[in-house]
Amino acid sequence: MSLHTLANKFRTQLKDRRDSVAQTLTDAHAQTLQQVQPQLQETYKAIEAKQQSTNGKIPLSWLSEGGRLDALKRFIAERIDQFSVFAKVTVSQVVEWALMMANQAASVFLKTAQPGLLPEFTPQSTVLRLLNGTRDNLAGLFGTFGRNAAKGVEDALKLALTLGDKISVLAERITSVLDEPRWRSIAIMATEMFRIFNNGLMSNYQANKSKVVGWWWCCRLSDHSCIACISLHGT
């Protein structure tokens, strides 16, 4: 089996895992939205009733009456933070799997390129450095989800009251705000998975630097690849 065929095999495994985990994150996010929707519906009904009694003009101070806005923000932040904890754990597991796959791929590539070769393993200290660095990065990335979602909902509510928007327009804005944790978690997962896979490969090659004379940049030439990677293809 050629190196190119082997590379495609591992690339397909990564892609399949990415798609599977993306669906897991999407399903978890949908469950979170189901928990949030009743509170939002109550808020929409309250706004609609107030609009009818004030000819559509509601002062921003109304949002804070009785702690209405703070309670809603707190509720949303808590639910989104629960999702972010699940997402962080899920992505951490994917990262560990991707690093394991990188070790397997490097061993297969080296043995294929040089039959009979017994590759050296990446030092454990390097493995821990890669994992700990990624975990720290994930903590920072996922740690702001709840706070950002609550702030986004607050901004959407204030904008709707200021402009006198219909509830359908407000709901659409809030839906967009609450969808951000879903697509961001998927983007983070894919980015970190491929990043640690590539770093894991390079660490393995570094451990075998006396045997590795070079490497070839291989990129899928499609709309899903960035210009920088495409420009390096074949170098």
PDB file of C-alpha atoms in Angstrom:
ATOM      1  CA  MET A   1       0.000   0.000   0.000  1.00  0.00           C
ATOM      2  CA  SER A   2       1.435   3.379  -1.011  1.00  0.00           C
ATOM      3  CA  LEU A   3       2.062   6.215   1.432  1.00  0.00           C
ATOM      4  CA  HIS A   4      -0.556   8.305  -0.353  1.00  0.00           C
ATOM      5  CA  THR A   5      -3.168   5.551   0.060  1.00  0.00           C
ATOM      6  CA  LEU A   6      -2.258   5.149   3.718  1.00  0.00           C
ATOM      7  CA  ALA A   7      -2.535   8.900   4.267  1.00  0.00           C
ATOM      8  CA  ASN A   8      -6.006   8.898   2.730  1.00  0.00           C
ATOM      9  CA  LYS A   9      -6.992   5.998   4.989  1.00  0.00           C
ATOM     10  CA  PHE A  10      -6.073   7.893   8.135  1.00  0.00           C
ATOM     11  CA  ARG A  11      -7.581  11.086   6.780  1.00  0.00           C
ATOM     12  CA  THR A  12     -10.883   9.279   6.248  1.00  0.00           C
ATOM     13  CA  GLN A  13     -10.826   7.929   9.798  1.00  0.00           C
ATOM     14  CA  LEU A  14     -10.284  11.445  11.131  1.00  0.00           C
ATOM     15  CA  LYS A  15     -13.088  12.833   8.986  1.00  0.00           C
ATOM     16  CA  ASP A  16     -15.513  10.103  10.061  1.00  0.00           C
ATOM     17  CA  ARG A  17     -14.712  10.711  13.725  1.00  0.00           C
ATOM     18  CA  ARG A  18     -15.110  14.456  13.230  1.00  0.00           C
ATOM     19  CA  ASP A  19     -18.546  14.006  11.661  1.00  0.00           C
ATOM     20  CA  SER A  20     -19.653  11.571  14.355  1.00  0.00           C
ATOM     21  CA  VAL A  21     -18.610  13.855  17.207  1.00  0.00           C
ATOM     22  CA  ALA A  22     -20.146  16.869  15.448  1.00  0.00           C
ATOM     23  CA  GLN A  23     -23.472  15.041  15.495  1.00  0.00           C
ATOM     24  CA  THR A  24     -23.023  14.191  19.179  1.00  0.00           C
ATOM     25  CA  LEU A  25     -22.408  17.856  19.969  1.00  0.00           C
ATOM     26  CA  THR A  26     -25.385  18.906  17.857  1.00  0.00           C
ATOM     27  CA  ASP A  27     -27.679  16.485  19.693  1.00  0.00           C
ATOM     28  CA  ALA A  28     -26.440  17.679  23.098  1.00  0.00           C
ATOM     29  CA  HIS A  29     -26.964  21.285  22.057  1.00  0.00           C
ATOM     30  CA  ALA A  30     -30.514  20.510  20.907  1.00  0.00           C
ATOM     31  CA  GLN A  31     -31.294  19.089  24.347  1.00  0.00           C
ATOM     32  CA  THR A  32     -29.937  22.266  25.923  1.00  0.00           C
ATOM     33  CA  LEU A  33     -32.187  24.420  23.742  1.00  0.00           C
ATOM     34  CA  GLN A  34     -35.198  22.340  24.779  1.00  0.00           C
ATOM     35  CA  GLN A  35     -34.448  23.296  28.388  1.00  0.00           C
ATOM     36  CA  VAL A  36     -34.105  26.974  27.519  1.00  0.00           C
ATOM     37  CA  GLN A  37     -37.130  27.381  25.245  1.00  0.00           C
ATOM     38  CA  PRO A  38     -39.853  27.457  27.939  1.00  0.00           C
ATOM     39  CA  GLN A  39     -38.177  30.389  29.683  1.00  0.00           C
ATOM     40  CA  LEU A  40     -37.758  32.200  26.394  1.00  0.00           C
ATOM     41  CA  GLN A  41     -41.394  31.612  25.453  1.00  0.00           C
ATOM     42  CA  GLU A  42     -42.511  33.150  28.749  1.00  0.00           C
ATOM     43  CA  THR A  43     -40.321  36.172  28.014  1.00  0.00           C
ATOM     44  CA  TYR A  44     -41.730  36.510  24.491  1.00  0.00           C
ATOM     45  CA  LYS A  45     -45.308  36.377  25.824  1.00  0.00           C
ATOM     46  CA  ALA A  46     -44.543  39.008  28.448  1.00  0.00           C
ATOM     47  CA  ILE A  47     -43.006  41.310  25.836  1.00  0.00           C
ATOM     48  CA  GLU A  48     -45.902  40.799  23.445  1.00  0.00           C
ATOM     49  CA  ALA A  49     -48.441  41.605  26.154  1.00  0.00           C
ATOM     50  CA  LYS A  50     -46.510  44.708  27.152  1.00  0.00           C
ATOM     51  CA  GLN A  51     -46.266  45.845  23.522  1.00  0.00           C
ATOM     52  CA  GLN A  52     -50.015  45.584  23.141  1.00  0.00           C
ATOM     53  CA  SER A  53     -50.613  47.681  26.236  1.00  0.00           C
ATOM     54  CA  THR A  54     -48.062  50.369  25.334  1.00  0.00           C
ATOM     55  CA  ASN A  55     -48.566  50.623  21.565  1.00  0.00           C
ATOM     56  CA  GLY A  56     -45.306  48.754  20.968  1.00  0.00           C
ATOM     57  CA  LYS A  57     -43.121  51.064  23.043  1.00  0.00           C
ATOM     58  CA  ILE A  58     -41.413  49.388  26.016  1.00  0.00           C
ATOM     59  CA  PRO A  59     -38.761  51.196  28.061  1.00  0.00           C
ATOM     60  CA  LEU A  60     -35.549  49.274  28.592  1.00  0.00           C
ATOM     61  CA  SER A  61     -36.056  49.589  32.337  1.00  0.00           C
ATOM     62  CA  TRP A  62     -38.961  47.149  32.030  1.00  0.00           C
ATOM     63  CA  LEU A  63     -36.486  44.323  31.393  1.00  0.00           C
ATOM     64  CA  SER A  64     -34.971  44.753  34.829  1.00  0.00           C
ATOM     65  CA  GLU A  65     -38.253  44.921  36.725  1.00  0.00           C
ATOM     66  CA  GLY A  66     -38.508  42.163  39.309  1.00  0.00           C
ATOM     67  CA  GLY A  67     -35.099  40.846  38.303  1.00  0.00           C
ATOM     68  CA  ARG A  68     -36.600  39.556  35.038  1.00  0.00           C
ATOM     69  CA  LEU A  69     -33.509  40.050  32.881  1.00  0.00           C
ATOM     70  CA  ASP A  70     -31.006  38.865  35.466  1.00  0.00           C
ATOM     71  CA  ALA A  71     -32.981  35.677  36.091  1.00  0.00           C
ATOM     72  CA  LEU A  72     -33.168  34.893  32.386  1.00  0.00           C
ATOM     73  CA  LYS A  73     -29.465  35.594  31.847  1.00  0.00           C
ATOM     74  CA  ARG A  74     -28.514  33.447  34.818  1.00  0.00           C
ATOM     75  CA  PHE A  75     -30.690  30.579  33.605  1.00  0.00           C
ATOM     76  CA  ILE A  76     -29.270  30.707  30.083  1.00  0.00           C
ATOM     77  CA  ALA A  77     -25.675  30.977  31.299  1.00  0.00           C
ATOM     78  CA  GLU A  78     -26.141  27.940  33.544  1.00  0.00           C
ATOM     79  CA  ARG A  79     -27.641  25.788  30.795  1.00  0.00           C
ATOM     80  CA  ILE A  80     -25.094  26.798  28.175  1.00  0.00           C
ATOM     81  CA  ASP A  81     -22.272  26.252  30.662  1.00  0.00           C
ATOM     82  CA  GLN A  82     -23.575  22.728  31.222  1.00  0.00           C
ATOM     83  CA  PHE A  83     -23.375  22.151  27.491  1.00  0.00           C
ATOM     84  CA  SER A  84     -19.881  23.642  27.349  1.00  0.00           C
ATOM     85  CA  VAL A  85     -18.671  21.255  30.075  1.00  0.00           C
ATOM     86  CA  PHE A  86     -20.006  18.306  28.091  1.00  0.00           C
ATOM     87  CA  ALA A  87     -18.482  19.695  24.890  1.00  0.00           C
ATOM     88  CA  LYS A  88     -15.091  20.239  26.517  1.00  0.00           C
ATOM     89  CA  VAL A  89     -14.982  16.673  27.869  1.00  0.00           C
ATOM     90  CA  THR A  90     -16.092  15.301  24.507  1.00  0.00           C
ATOM     91  CA  VAL A  91     -13.480  17.276  22.589  1.00  0.00           C
ATOM     92  CA  SER A  92     -10.785  16.290  25.096  1.00  0.00           C
ATOM     93  CA  GLN A  93     -11.566  12.644  24.427  1.00  0.00           C
ATOM     94  CA  VAL A  94     -11.382  13.227  20.686  1.00  0.00           C
ATOM     95  CA  VAL A  95      -8.018  14.960  21.083  1.00  0.00           C
ATOM     96  CA  GLU A  96      -6.596  11.999  23.008  1.00  0.00           C
ATOM     97  CA  TRP A  97      -7.879   9.646  20.308  1.00  0.00           C
ATOM     98  CA  ALA A  98      -6.371  11.814  17.542  1.00  0.00           C
ATOM     99  CA  LEU A  99      -2.971  11.770  19.242  1.00  0.00           C
ATOM    100  CA  MET A 100      -3.151   7.989  19.476  1.00  0.00           C
ATOM    101  CA  MET A 101      -4.028   7.863  15.777  1.00  0.00           C
ATOM    102  CA  ALA A 102      -1.059  10.129  15.011  1.00  0.00           C
ATOM    103  CA  ASN A 103       1.272   7.666  16.740  1.00  0.00           C
ATOM    104  CA  GLN A 104      -0.213   4.790  14.769  1.00  0.00           C
ATOM    105  CA  ALA A 105      -0.029   6.708  11.501  1.00  0.00           C
ATOM    106  CA  ALA A 106       3.587   7.748  12.021  1.00  0.00           C
ATOM    107  CA  SER A 107       4.602   4.165  12.786  1.00  0.00           C
ATOM    108  CA  VAL A 108       2.830   2.878   9.679  1.00  0.00           C
ATOM    109  CA  PHE A 109       4.263   5.614   7.446  1.00  0.00           C
ATOM    110  CA  LEU A 110       7.829   5.054   8.680  1.00  0.00           C
ATOM    111  CA  LYS A 111       7.635   1.285   8.332  1.00  0.00           C
ATOM    112  CA  THR A 112       6.174   1.617   4.845  1.00  0.00           C
ATOM    113  CA  ALA A 113       8.840   4.085   3.756  1.00  0.00           C
ATOM    114  CA  GLN A 114      11.632   2.001   5.273  1.00  0.00           C
ATOM    115  CA  PRO A 115      10.663  -1.692   5.554  1.00  0.00           C
ATOM    116  CA  GLY A 116      12.227  -3.360   8.574  1.00  0.00           C
ATOM    117  CA  LEU A 117      12.541  -0.093  10.487  1.00  0.00           C
ATOM    118  CA  LEU A 118      11.695  -0.112  14.200  1.00  0.00           C
ATOM    119  CA  PRO A 119      10.472   3.445  14.862  1.00  0.00           C
ATOM    120  CA  GLU A 120      11.248   5.263  18.076  1.00  0.00           C
ATOM    121  CA  PHE A 121       8.254   6.377  20.140  1.00  0.00           C
ATOM    122  CA  THR A 122       7.511   9.991  20.995  1.00  0.00           C
ATOM    123  CA  PRO A 123       8.820  10.691  24.529  1.00  0.00           C
ATOM    124  CA  GLN A 124       6.091  10.628  27.182  1.00  0.00           C
ATOM    125  CA  SER A 125       7.047  14.155  28.212  1.00  0.00           C
ATOM    126  CA  THR A 126       6.230  15.362  24.694  1.00  0.00           C
ATOM    127  CA  VAL A 127       2.906  13.521  24.694  1.00  0.00           C
ATOM    128  CA  LEU A 128       1.935  15.124  28.006  1.00  0.00           C
ATOM    129  CA  ARG A 129       3.021  18.546  26.774  1.00  0.00           C
ATOM    130  CA  LEU A 130       0.809  18.235  23.706  1.00  0.00           C
ATOM    131  CA  LEU A 131      -2.195  17.026  25.691  1.00  0.00           C
ATOM    132  CA  ASN A 132      -1.847  19.534  28.525  1.00  0.00           C
ATOM    133  CA  GLY A 133      -1.391  22.408  26.094  1.00  0.00           C
ATOM    134  CA  THR A 134      -4.548  21.437  24.255  1.00  0.00           C
ATOM    135  CA  ARG A 135      -6.537  20.975  27.474  1.00  0.00           C
ATOM    136  CA  ASP A 136      -5.524  24.420  28.679  1.00  0.00           C
ATOM    137  CA  ASN A 137      -6.581  25.847  25.342  1.00  0.00           C
ATOM    138  CA  LEU A 138      -9.953  24.085  25.517  1.00  0.00           C
ATOM    139  CA  ALA A 139     -10.610  25.390  29.027  1.00  0.00           C
ATOM    140  CA  GLY A 140     -10.165  28.936  27.786  1.00  0.00           C
ATOM    141  CA  LEU A 141     -12.248  28.434  24.659  1.00  0.00           C
ATOM    142  CA  PHE A 142     -15.235  26.732  26.281  1.00  0.00           C
ATOM    143  CA  GLY A 143     -15.118  28.769  29.486  1.00  0.00           C
ATOM    144  CA  THR A 144     -16.841  31.792  27.933  1.00  0.00           C
ATOM    145  CA  PHE A 145     -19.809  30.066  26.288  1.00  0.00           C
ATOM    146  CA  GLY A 146     -22.383  30.675  29.022  1.00  0.00           C
ATOM    147  CA  ARG A 147     -21.391  34.262  29.695  1.00  0.00           C
ATOM    148  CA  ASN A 148     -21.341  35.129  25.999  1.00  0.00           C
ATOM    149  CA  ALA A 149     -24.730  33.527  25.366  1.00  0.00           C
ATOM    150  CA  ALA A 150     -26.324  35.424  28.254  1.00  0.00           C
ATOM    151  CA  LYS A 151     -24.846  38.715  27.034  1.00  0.00           C
ATOM    152  CA  GLY A 152     -25.995  37.981  23.483  1.00  0.00           C
ATOM    153  CA  VAL A 153     -29.556  37.358  24.628  1.00  0.00           C
ATOM    154  CA  GLU A 154     -29.511  40.559  26.678  1.00  0.00           C
ATOM    155  CA  ASP A 155     -28.309  42.562  23.678  1.00  0.00           C
ATOM    156  CA  ALA A 156     -30.993  40.993  21.462  1.00  0.00           C
ATOM    157  CA  LEU A 157     -33.729  41.857  23.951  1.00  0.00           C
ATOM    158  CA  LYS A 158     -32.580  45.454  24.331  1.00  0.00           C
ATOM    159  CA  LEU A 159     -32.310  45.892  20.578  1.00  0.00           C
ATOM    160  CA  ALA A 160     -35.794  44.489  20.047  1.00  0.00           C
ATOM    161  CA  LEU A 161     -37.313  46.831  22.622  1.00  0.00           C
ATOM    162  CA  THR A 162     -35.431  49.812  21.228  1.00  0.00           C
ATOM    163  CA  LEU A 163     -36.554  49.132  17.653  1.00  0.00           C
ATOM    164  CA  GLY A 164     -39.993  47.840  18.546  1.00  0.00           C
ATOM    165  CA  ASP A 165     -39.349  44.576  16.706  1.00  0.00           C
ATOM    166  CA  LYS A 166     -41.903  41.826  16.375  1.00  0.00           C
ATOM    167  CA  ILE A 167     -41.447  38.745  18.531  1.00  0.00           C
ATOM    168  CA  SER A 168     -40.586  36.681  15.447  1.00  0.00           C
ATOM    169  CA  VAL A 169     -37.634  38.970  14.701  1.00  0.00           C
ATOM    170  CA  LEU A 170     -36.458  38.849  18.318  1.00  0.00           C
ATOM    171  CA  ALA A 171     -36.771  35.055  18.426  1.00  0.00           C
ATOM    172  CA  GLU A 172     -34.711  34.757  15.257  1.00  0.00           C
ATOM    173  CA  ARG A 173     -31.923  36.872  16.748  1.00  0.00           C
ATOM    174  CA  ILE A 174     -31.879  34.867  19.969  1.00  0.00           C
ATOM    175  CA  THR A 175     -31.899  31.595  18.043  1.00  0.00           C
ATOM    176  CA  SER A 176     -28.788  32.799  16.226  1.00  0.00           C
ATOM    177  CA  VAL A 177     -27.146  33.761  19.535  1.00  0.00           C
ATOM    178  CA  LEU A 178     -27.886  30.395  21.120  1.00  0.00           C
ATOM    179  CA  ASP A 179     -26.691  28.496  18.058  1.00  0.00           C
ATOM    180  CA  GLU A 180     -23.187  29.923  18.435  1.00  0.00           C
ATOM    181  CA  PRO A 181     -22.104  27.447  21.153  1.00  0.00           C
ATOM    182  CA  ARG A 182     -23.048  24.578  18.823  1.00  0.00           C
ATOM    183  CA  TRP A 183     -21.096  25.637  15.761  1.00  0.00           C
ATOM    184  CA  ARG A 184     -18.192  26.973  17.806  1.00  0.00           C
ATOM    185  CA  SER A 185     -17.834  23.693  19.687  1.00  0.00           C
ATOM    186  CA  ILE A 186     -17.776  21.810  16.385  1.00  0.00           C
ATOM    187  CA  ALA A 187     -15.205  24.206  14.938  1.00  0.00           C
ATOM    188  CA  ILE A 188     -13.041  23.896  18.053  1.00  0.00           C
ATOM    189  CA  MET A 189     -13.306  20.109  17.967  1.00  0.00           C
ATOM    190  CA  ALA A 190     -12.248  19.844  14.324  1.00  0.00           C
ATOM    191  CA  THR A 191      -9.435  22.382  14.702  1.00  0.00           C
ATOM    192  CA  GLU A 192      -7.940  20.808  17.819  1.00  0.00           C
ATOM    193  CA  MET A 193      -8.333  17.259  16.522  1.00  0.00           C
ATOM    194  CA  PHE A 194      -6.432  17.930  13.320  1.00  0.00           C
ATOM    195  CA  ARG A 195      -3.935  20.166  15.092  1.00  0.00           C
ATOM    196  CA  ILE A 196      -2.869  17.539  17.618  1.00  0.00           C
ATOM    197  CA  PHE A 197      -2.852  14.837  14.933  1.00  0.00           C
ATOM    198  CA  ASN A 198      -0.407  16.882  12.865  1.00  0.00           C
ATOM    199  CA  ASN A 199       1.653  17.810  15.921  1.00  0.00           C
ATOM    200  CA  GLY A 200       1.698  14.183  16.975  1.00  0.00           C
ATOM    201  CA  LEU A 201       2.994  13.151  13.558  1.00  0.00           C
ATOM    202  CA  MET A 202       5.741  15.744  13.656  1.00  0.00           C
ATOM    203  CA  SER A 203       6.739  14.712  17.196  1.00  0.00           C
ATOM    204  CA  ASN A 204       7.087  11.129  16.037  1.00  0.00           C
ATOM    205  CA  TYR A 205       9.192  12.197  13.085  1.00  0.00           C
ATOM    206  CA  GLN A 206      11.336  14.290  15.418  1.00  0.00           C
ATOM    207  CA  ALA A 207      11.871  11.222  17.605  1.00  0.00           C
ATOM    208  CA  ASN A 208      13.085   9.440  14.472  1.00  0.00           C
ATOM    209  CA  LYS A 209      15.026  12.346  13.002  1.00  0.00           C
ATOM    210  CA  SER A 210      18.066  10.159  12.331  1.00  0.00           C
ATOM    211  CA  LYS A 211      15.905   8.157   9.905  1.00  0.00           C
ATOM    212  CA  VAL A 212      13.557  10.803   8.504  1.00  0.00           C
ATOM    213  CA  VAL A 213      15.104  12.952   5.784  1.00  0.00           C
ATOM    214  CA  GLY A 214      12.053  15.038   4.970  1.00  0.00           C
ATOM    215  CA  TRP A 215       8.302  15.151   4.574  1.00  0.00           C
ATOM    216  CA  TRP A 216       5.734  16.067   1.944  1.00  0.00           C
ATOM    217  CA  TRP A 217       2.821  18.441   2.547  1.00  0.00           C
ATOM    218  CA  CYS A 218      -0.388  16.763   1.413  1.00  0.00           C
ATOM    219  CA  CYS A 219      -3.646  18.716   1.394  1.00  0.00           C
ATOM    220  CA  ARG A 220      -7.127  17.834   0.161  1.00  0.00           C
ATOM    221  CA  LEU A 221      -7.787  20.225  -2.723  1.00  0.00           C
ATOM    222  CA  SER A 222     -11.344  21.239  -1.904  1.00  0.00           C
ATOM    223  CA  ASP A 223     -13.416  24.147  -0.614  1.00  0.00           C
ATOM    224  CA  HIS A 224     -12.948  22.784   2.914  1.00  0.00           C
ATOM    225  CA  SER A 225      -9.188  23.504   2.878  1.00  0.00           C
ATOM    226  CA  CYS A 226      -7.758  26.937   3.553  1.00  0.00           C
ATOM    227  CA  ILE A 227      -5.683  28.844   0.996  1.00  0.00           C
ATOM    228  CA  ALA A 228      -2.527  28.514   3.105  1.00  0.00           C
ATOM    229  CA  CYS A 229      -2.721  24.708   3.179  1.00  0.00           C
ATOM    230  CA  ILE A 230      -3.589  24.470  -0.513  1.00  0.00           C
ATOM    231  CA  SER A 231      -0.632  26.669  -1.421  1.00  0.00           C
ATOM    232  CA  LEU A 232       1.696  24.278   0.446  1.00  0.00           C
ATOM    233  CA  HIS A 233       0.317  21.142  -1.193  1.00  0.00           C
ATOM    234  CA  GLY A 234       3.080  19.085  -2.750  1.00  0.00           C
ATOM    235  CA  THR A 235       5.935  20.974  -1.126  1.00  0.00           C
TER     236      THR A 235
END
